[in-house]
Amino acid sequence: MTLETTARQTFSQQNILDLDSFTSQDITYVLDNTLAMEQVLDREIRKVPALRGKTVVTLFYESSTRTRVSFEQAAKILSADVINVTSGGSSSKKGESLYNTALTIQAMQADIIIVRHPHSGAPHFLARQLEAKVINAGDGTHAHPTQSLLDLYTIRKNIGTIEGKKIVIVGDILYSRVARSNLWGLTKMGARVVICGPQTLIPNDFLNGHRTEEGHPFAGVEVQTDLDAALKDADVIMTLRLQLERQKAGHLPSLREYSQTYGLNARRLAMAKDGALVMHPGPMNEGVEIETDIAHGTQSVIEEQVKSGVAVRMSLLYSMAASQNLEI
Amino acid sequence: MPTFNRYKHFVIYGVFVPLIEKRIQNPVQIERALTRISHEILERNGGVANLVLVGMHSRGVPLAHRISSAIERFEGVKVPVGKLDIGMYRDDISEKGSPVMKPTDIPSDINDKTVVIIDDVLYTGRSIRAAMDAISDFGRPSQMQLGVLVDRGHRELPIRADYVGKNVPTSREEDVQVRLQEIDGEDAIVITSNSDNTGDVI
């Protein structure tokens, strides 16, 4: 029996803050269990008792549809009790601090708190202060680990493996928490990552080579400003949402110029490998970073990304419960 | 006869602890037990009508397939075989962790069928409790029955098997392993124990 129990410790994360702390085994564990979760979603009775008696609170200080709903759905299918708190309807409107709001929620015996916050690092702060486990559902421009996990799952499901594949991330890398978490996730799984966008929207550390020197986890990441060149032989193209405010902030001359230089269209898609996957974390600006016919075309797996979001988040919640360190 | 496995000893605080392996059944005996269980299933249920076998991961699955093909030899009818992973139904997920879940596949409508759960070792009964809950989520069988290759005792729940290959009295310190050709490359039932605690039987 002892041999078996040691073999079971396959997930080592207590809080889910970003993928930088994940090992490739942790990622593989979550992705492998997602298959079983998808089977649960296909059943007539979509309910399993894995998290029975646990309370999960979603605490969202930023608007969101797909992330919050899919977390709520995931926790409910696993039989947890779910309470939703949004900044608009809570005491934070009356000036209560994040810390005090979180303490209140913890006092109500929350086991897992899922946080989205406009400030980078807010979930890390809570994880240090609280006994409840914290999942980062997007913090500022920093990280969005669950989006990355579902991207990894979608890639693996469609092309079998992530290792050695060429993945091009196009767009606003500088402000994208999805891109940041995906850089960690993809490099840990051995993908060949290319980031592509206008110089003003690529982090300085990549432009001046500080992130890509020997020994850095991102050493293998290529930086490209020419999308046509970046797309050559690509297996996967991840387009990112361009926040329309970026133009006002002076990062872009005009949206039209951006969409002509970095928008994904049929001509550009033809430069990638045959059947290359087109992904987008949503919500999309169709006609800006991606043309409508591509977004809804045969190579697009964008809808599938949303669909696997529930199963991936179920797997993640289950993995946290199954990790021996987690006394929830 | 206890055999000495020279690769599996280990040392705790400088004390040499030999691991003793005892093989209690050989491939022929396992095959005979499965043949008998197959006959008993037929006898008890009056034939193959409405039967569904559900094997529990990992080793219950090949066992269920073997029983199904034995029944096919006797009766000429193939009994459907399902696979079940109980990971999401266990009551000790947070204490013991969990291996990666394997696919669950319940082949047909199980409403009003006789479902025979097949597992390799019956021990505390907690896995069987979880399996019954899991199967109930797929439908309402008219009956659930349980077949195991080894019953090693130490039940913690009011559960017993309808079909037993072999009753093996054990202590809790011992570990009973069923090894199967399909997974382990050999058919055997092996009891392992560390020599320093084989004495205290609870």
Coordinates of C-alpha atoms in Angstrom, one line a residue, chain B residues 8 35 48 55 80 98 102 120 124-125 135-136 144 172 182 186:
Chain B
K8 CA 12.9 -5.3 -3.0
T35 CA -14.2 -20.2 -14.9
V48 CA -27.0 -14.4 -19.9
G55 CA -14.8 -4.0 -14.5
P80 CA -21.3 -6.6 -22.7
S98 CA -5.6 10.2 -6.7
K102 CA -9.0 6.3 -16.7
D120 CA -9.5 -7.9 -8.3
T124 CA -12.3 -2.4 3.0
G125 CA -15.3 -2.2 0.7
I135 CA -23.2 3.1 -11.5
S136 CA -26.3 4.6 -10.0
M144 CA -26.1 -5.1 -8.7
R172 CA -3.6 -5.1 7.4
E182 CA -2.8 -8.0 -19.7
E186 CA 2.1 -12.5 -15.7

